Amino acid sequence: MRKIPRQARSRAMVERLLAAGRDVLVTDGYDAFTTNRVATRAGVSPGSLYQYFPDKGAIVEAVADRWLDELAERVAASLTDHLGAPGPVLVRGTLEALLDALEDDPELLRVVATELPLSRYRDRRQALRRRVADIATAGLAGPSGARRPDPATAAWVLVVAVEALSMQWVLEPPAPRRGESVEEQRSRIIDELTDLCLGYLLGQPSAAAPTGSRVAPRSEDRENV
Amino acid sequence: MRKIPRQARSRAMVERLLAAGRDVLVTDGYDAFTTNRVATRAGVSPGSLYQYFPDKGAIVEAVADRWLDELAERVAASLTDHLGAPGPVLVRGTLEALLDALEDDPELLRVVATELPLSRYRDRRQALRRRVADIATAGLAGPSGARRPDPATAAWVLVVAVEALSMQWVLEPPAPRRGESVEEQRSRIIDELTDLCLGYLLGQPSAAAPTGSRVAPRSEDRENV
Amino acid sequence: MRKIPRQARSRAMVERLLAAGRDVLVTDGYDAFTTNRVATRAGVSPGSLYQYFPDKGAIVEAVADRWLDELAERVAASLTDHLGAPGPVLVRGTLEALLDALEDDPELLRVVATELPLSRYRDRRQALRRRVADIATAGLAGPSGARRPDPATAAWVLVVAVEALSMQWVLEPPAPRRGESVEEQRSRIIDELTDLCLGYLLGQPSAAAPTGSRVAPRSEDRENV
Amino acid sequence: MRKIPRQARSRAMVERLLAAGRDVLVTDGYDAFTTNRVATRAGVSPGSLYQYFPDKGAIVEAVADRWLDELAERVAASLTDHLGAPGPVLVRGTLEALLDALEDDPELLRVVATELPLSRYRDRRQALRRRVADIATAGLAGPSGARRPDPATAAWVLVVAVEALSMQWVLEPPAPRRGESVEEQRSRIIDELTDLCLGYLLGQPSAAAPTGSRVAPRSEDRENV
DNA sequence: CATGAATGAGACTTCATTCAT
DNA sequence: AATGAATGAAGTCTCATTCAT
């Protein structure tokens, strides 16, 4: 009704649909995520939906993608920001950024991680991982003090571990200690994860033996990493 | 058909259905997992299926549960086995056991982790985690040399991280290093995870976190873990 | 409820569905031929329909096929019956049989010929044509007095012409002559068609010149028809 | 865009739409004939289409009509041209004209005859038939040497038969004779159809049919044809 | 207990048509 | 007159579940 430029109108419609999609997902769950419901929630007719998305799956994906993009943006920004900083600061900063981002829309996180068939958003999720891992790899390869023999592997390890832990923290945090407030617990968990990362990065790597099963006291070997 | 005790017949039927369920899941995917198909694959009529499972979801759950139980058994066994062993041996042993278990039916792992709505098997998965975490907590609480202030949290951290990394390794391993064989890579990854765990357990806990308003004097509290 | 053998029950269901299909087609037209309507008319649930037909098109086809089969049967029978008879008798008999058959269910004929996309029943229709044409070709090749140089072509010509004329007669007969009853007209039309066929078969073929345009004054030749 | 008189612009638009309609019909088939597609193909918005046609059906009809009109024009012209000519020449000429006309746009013929619900263009088709039949009736009524008792019926018979045969020839011609070229076959078929027509027109009418209750003394009636 | 035909709610999607701009 | 986004009725088909045999 207003003088909304064509392009903008489309954009607005997409936004409405995505918002409705997120809403349905969060309040009704993935099983109730029907095209008609999304359309209704968006205050649109079912047909309209198909002018903007080829099919139902595309909407779910778009919702997930958007969320993941936001996440990636935040984390990557923080990571880049702290890139020069000393290890602990960088790690802590990144962890904080990640938790902040994940806690931004915990309900959506819950649905995405819990009800969505992973295949629906696997690619984007991997892209996120790779992006973060790449930055981290670069950071580790520099004069960071990290002793890991293979920065790429180290980045992979940390990214996967941290991702899982952060999500788990948001979705199902462990029982807090007696008398501990949530904030305290959160802060403590970040400490723990920081320790995890730094202990891994700065600790004595076990020698990178090529094949056989190592184990045992190879402390000497570790020197030459 | 005669001579089979009632109870045993039921048991056999359940087995057939579960086998069929796993089969459908693995070969056709979760989207094609229809009750009719499972029944057909089991050589049973769709009606019979409902004599043994209340609804479709129950079958999926049962399949996942069974798999997770097996997993839990193996890992717990290994963990208990090595309980007295020195840290590195225990950690390595557990990691190997976990990887072995996960690699036992990678196709099912893929479907479960990738296509199944997590809600379908969340409880059992948590049970597994908790079980492992409990044993680990106990171990850490003992004279293991671990310096973590809160064994429960430490166990949580390790369990979540290791679970995620193991699964990721089986499902989408990082690119191997140049000229590296899969076995070599596997072994190397186990080394890395071992380092991750030991670095975390044995490293210097960050007494005071530098960045945020992070609750400085918590060191004393930790004594009583 | 009764002791209807399994096989027979299926058969009965197919019959009901086909009957319902025909009914919908005839009373509501092809545009209103929806799967739900057919199911309802058959007193069945929409899902049941798909246990017997793979999709909507298959029902239409089955209805048309069945009708065409019946038609083919009747005409072929008549044709075979009269095969030894003198030309006029054979032709007349066949025409009568064809008209009888077409007039048996004129409403269905109307819908099939008028509203159905030809492609839905083309194959079966061609089969019918070919069947009749084959018998006719055989008849013409024998000592029938026919002077056609190429029996196959002659059969094709007659089959196509007679089919079109019969259908046209049933669907949109020409205006009857003054005071003529329908029966009289019908009989007259059969006379005409008989003449058409016999005139063609027994008349002087224009020389089978390979290429150029023949024509010429062949009026005398025709005296001896 | 300027300077185009209103009327002419409309005209041009109609033309574009019809052309697009024909195009969609021929290249995509009737099932894909959607208003949106036609509009797109015409480079017009779907809304505009409704400024020139009341609904989808009207476009199909218009396309078919236009084609049939052209057909009618050609055949009628040829028929009128040869009206004074001796029978064989007239018949041959008409047949050639008809085949020429039908072969002019065989793809459209195929779609129209094969995929279009006959009801979409029945009226116009009948008009064509009637028109041709009327001319033919007039011709037969004159001193043409035709011996048919009822020229109107004779015209009806020939028009229907020839129409069906011509279309059949274009759409699914019978197998050619050994070593026969398509041109030769075509020419031969025209010979056959000519024979069919002339044999019918000039042959001995079956005064009294042997079989049925065939209305014996109609000879007088026939005089006044 | 087994069977498997029947059920029927409801999901997704299309497309002819409208109408505000 | 043109546009094209929006509409929404309606159709096809699936599949978890039931129940008479």
PDB file of C-alpha atoms in Angstrom, chain D residues 58-155:
ATOM      1  CA  ALA D  58     -10.403 -18.921 -24.742  1.00  0.00           C
ATOM      2  CA  ILE D  59      -6.774 -18.878 -25.756  1.00  0.00           C
ATOM      3  CA  VAL D  60      -6.683 -22.521 -26.601  1.00  0.00           C
ATOM      4  CA  GLU D  61      -9.828 -22.125 -28.536  1.00  0.00           C
ATOM      5  CA  ALA D  62      -8.530 -19.120 -30.369  1.00  0.00           C
ATOM      6  CA  VAL D  63      -5.394 -20.951 -31.353  1.00  0.00           C
ATOM      7  CA  ALA D  64      -7.356 -23.929 -32.568  1.00  0.00           C
ATOM      8  CA  ASP D  65      -9.909 -21.732 -34.250  1.00  0.00           C
ATOM      9  CA  ARG D  66      -7.358 -19.797 -36.121  1.00  0.00           C
ATOM     10  CA  TRP D  67      -5.789 -22.944 -37.388  1.00  0.00           C
ATOM     11  CA  LEU D  68      -9.102 -24.446 -38.360  1.00  0.00           C
ATOM     12  CA  ASP D  69     -10.120 -21.266 -40.106  1.00  0.00           C
ATOM     13  CA  GLU D  70      -7.037 -21.343 -42.204  1.00  0.00           C
ATOM     14  CA  LEU D  71      -7.751 -24.955 -42.994  1.00  0.00           C
ATOM     15  CA  ALA D  72     -11.315 -24.230 -43.900  1.00  0.00           C
ATOM     16  CA  GLU D  73     -10.272 -21.368 -46.092  1.00  0.00           C
ATOM     17  CA  ARG D  74      -7.877 -23.431 -48.070  1.00  0.00           C
ATOM     18  CA  VAL D  75     -10.147 -26.364 -48.558  1.00  0.00           C
ATOM     19  CA  ALA D  76     -13.158 -24.283 -49.373  1.00  0.00           C
ATOM     20  CA  ALA D  77     -11.150 -22.305 -51.868  1.00  0.00           C
ATOM     21  CA  SER D  78      -9.933 -25.401 -53.594  1.00  0.00           C
ATOM     22  CA  LEU D  79     -13.368 -26.899 -53.559  1.00  0.00           C
ATOM     23  CA  THR D  80     -14.927 -23.819 -55.053  1.00  0.00           C
ATOM     24  CA  ASP D  81     -12.173 -23.620 -57.596  1.00  0.00           C
ATOM     25  CA  HIS D  82     -12.801 -27.054 -58.929  1.00  0.00           C
ATOM     26  CA  LEU D  83     -16.501 -26.904 -58.617  1.00  0.00           C
ATOM     27  CA  GLY D  84     -17.190 -27.105 -62.291  1.00  0.00           C
ATOM     28  CA  ALA D  85     -14.525 -29.690 -62.946  1.00  0.00           C
ATOM     29  CA  PRO D  86     -15.233 -33.325 -63.710  1.00  0.00           C
ATOM     30  CA  GLY D  87     -15.677 -35.443 -60.622  1.00  0.00           C
ATOM     31  CA  PRO D  88     -12.285 -37.030 -60.444  1.00  0.00           C
ATOM     32  CA  VAL D  89     -10.502 -33.746 -60.844  1.00  0.00           C
ATOM     33  CA  LEU D  90     -12.614 -32.110 -58.217  1.00  0.00           C
ATOM     34  CA  VAL D  91     -12.121 -34.882 -55.760  1.00  0.00           C
ATOM     35  CA  ARG D  92      -8.402 -35.160 -56.310  1.00  0.00           C
ATOM     36  CA  GLY D  93      -7.967 -31.457 -56.118  1.00  0.00           C
ATOM     37  CA  THR D  94      -9.855 -31.250 -52.876  1.00  0.00           C
ATOM     38  CA  LEU D  95      -7.928 -34.079 -51.353  1.00  0.00           C
ATOM     39  CA  GLU D  96      -4.655 -32.546 -52.341  1.00  0.00           C
ATOM     40  CA  ALA D  97      -5.708 -29.229 -50.909  1.00  0.00           C
ATOM     41  CA  LEU D  98      -6.766 -30.855 -47.684  1.00  0.00           C
ATOM     42  CA  LEU D  99      -3.557 -32.788 -47.285  1.00  0.00           C
ATOM     43  CA  ASP D 100      -1.525 -29.734 -48.118  1.00  0.00           C
ATOM     44  CA  ALA D 101      -3.367 -27.769 -45.508  1.00  0.00           C
ATOM     45  CA  LEU D 102      -3.029 -30.426 -42.832  1.00  0.00           C
ATOM     46  CA  GLU D 103       0.628 -30.920 -43.558  1.00  0.00           C
ATOM     47  CA  ASP D 104       1.238 -27.235 -43.190  1.00  0.00           C
ATOM     48  CA  ASP D 105       1.608 -27.357 -39.436  1.00  0.00           C
ATOM     49  CA  PRO D 106       1.747 -31.009 -38.514  1.00  0.00           C
ATOM     50  CA  GLU D 107       2.998 -30.336 -35.011  1.00  0.00           C
ATOM     51  CA  LEU D 108       0.010 -28.252 -34.185  1.00  0.00           C
ATOM     52  CA  LEU D 109      -2.222 -30.814 -35.808  1.00  0.00           C
ATOM     53  CA  ARG D 110      -0.710 -33.437 -33.604  1.00  0.00           C
ATOM     54  CA  VAL D 111      -1.278 -31.486 -30.437  1.00  0.00           C
ATOM     55  CA  VAL D 112      -4.750 -30.419 -31.386  1.00  0.00           C
ATOM     56  CA  ALA D 113      -5.863 -33.861 -32.404  1.00  0.00           C
ATOM     57  CA  THR D 114      -3.984 -35.692 -29.721  1.00  0.00           C
ATOM     58  CA  GLU D 115      -3.890 -33.692 -26.549  1.00  0.00           C
ATOM     59  CA  LEU D 116      -6.634 -31.162 -26.767  1.00  0.00           C
ATOM     60  CA  PRO D 117      -9.946 -32.167 -25.275  1.00  0.00           C
ATOM     61  CA  LEU D 118     -12.084 -32.255 -28.341  1.00  0.00           C
ATOM     62  CA  SER D 119     -14.650 -30.093 -26.665  1.00  0.00           C
ATOM     63  CA  ARG D 120     -12.239 -27.201 -26.873  1.00  0.00           C
ATOM     64  CA  TYR D 121     -12.665 -26.843 -30.607  1.00  0.00           C
ATOM     65  CA  ARG D 122     -15.607 -28.932 -31.481  1.00  0.00           C
ATOM     66  CA  ASP D 123     -17.811 -26.137 -32.700  1.00  0.00           C
ATOM     67  CA  ARG D 124     -15.327 -24.687 -35.064  1.00  0.00           C
ATOM     68  CA  ARG D 125     -14.491 -28.082 -36.370  1.00  0.00           C
ATOM     69  CA  GLN D 126     -18.098 -28.748 -37.042  1.00  0.00           C
ATOM     70  CA  ALA D 127     -18.436 -25.445 -38.756  1.00  0.00           C
ATOM     71  CA  LEU D 128     -15.638 -26.452 -41.046  1.00  0.00           C
ATOM     72  CA  ARG D 129     -17.261 -29.759 -41.761  1.00  0.00           C
ATOM     73  CA  ARG D 130     -20.560 -28.188 -42.423  1.00  0.00           C
ATOM     74  CA  ARG D 131     -19.084 -25.602 -44.666  1.00  0.00           C
ATOM     75  CA  VAL D 132     -17.319 -28.156 -46.777  1.00  0.00           C
ATOM     76  CA  ALA D 133     -20.298 -30.432 -46.688  1.00  0.00           C
ATOM     77  CA  ASP D 134     -22.537 -27.636 -47.895  1.00  0.00           C
ATOM     78  CA  ILE D 135     -20.395 -26.891 -50.875  1.00  0.00           C
ATOM     79  CA  ALA D 136     -20.113 -30.542 -51.613  1.00  0.00           C
ATOM     80  CA  THR D 137     -23.821 -31.050 -51.267  1.00  0.00           C
ATOM     81  CA  ALA D 138     -24.402 -28.315 -53.743  1.00  0.00           C
ATOM     82  CA  GLY D 139     -21.918 -29.863 -56.116  1.00  0.00           C
ATOM     83  CA  LEU D 140     -23.442 -33.284 -55.796  1.00  0.00           C
ATOM     84  CA  ALA D 141     -26.890 -31.966 -56.325  1.00  0.00           C
ATOM     85  CA  GLY D 142     -25.868 -30.592 -59.703  1.00  0.00           C
ATOM     86  CA  PRO D 143     -25.283 -32.602 -62.843  1.00  0.00           C
ATOM     87  CA  SER D 144     -22.203 -34.238 -61.476  1.00  0.00           C
ATOM     88  CA  GLY D 145     -22.998 -37.750 -62.452  1.00  0.00           C
ATOM     89  CA  ALA D 146     -23.191 -38.753 -58.837  1.00  0.00           C
ATOM     90  CA  ARG D 147     -25.773 -41.375 -58.207  1.00  0.00           C
ATOM     91  CA  ARG D 148     -26.232 -40.867 -54.528  1.00  0.00           C
ATOM     92  CA  PRO D 149     -29.858 -40.623 -53.565  1.00  0.00           C
ATOM     93  CA  ASP D 150     -29.335 -38.087 -50.794  1.00  0.00           C
ATOM     94  CA  PRO D 151     -26.637 -35.530 -51.498  1.00  0.00           C
ATOM     95  CA  ALA D 152     -26.634 -34.215 -47.931  1.00  0.00           C
ATOM     96  CA  THR D 153     -25.947 -37.627 -46.523  1.00  0.00           C
ATOM     97  CA  ALA D 154     -23.399 -38.346 -49.193  1.00  0.00           C
ATOM     98  CA  ALA D 155     -21.596 -35.136 -48.385  1.00  0.00           C
TER      99      ALA D 155
END
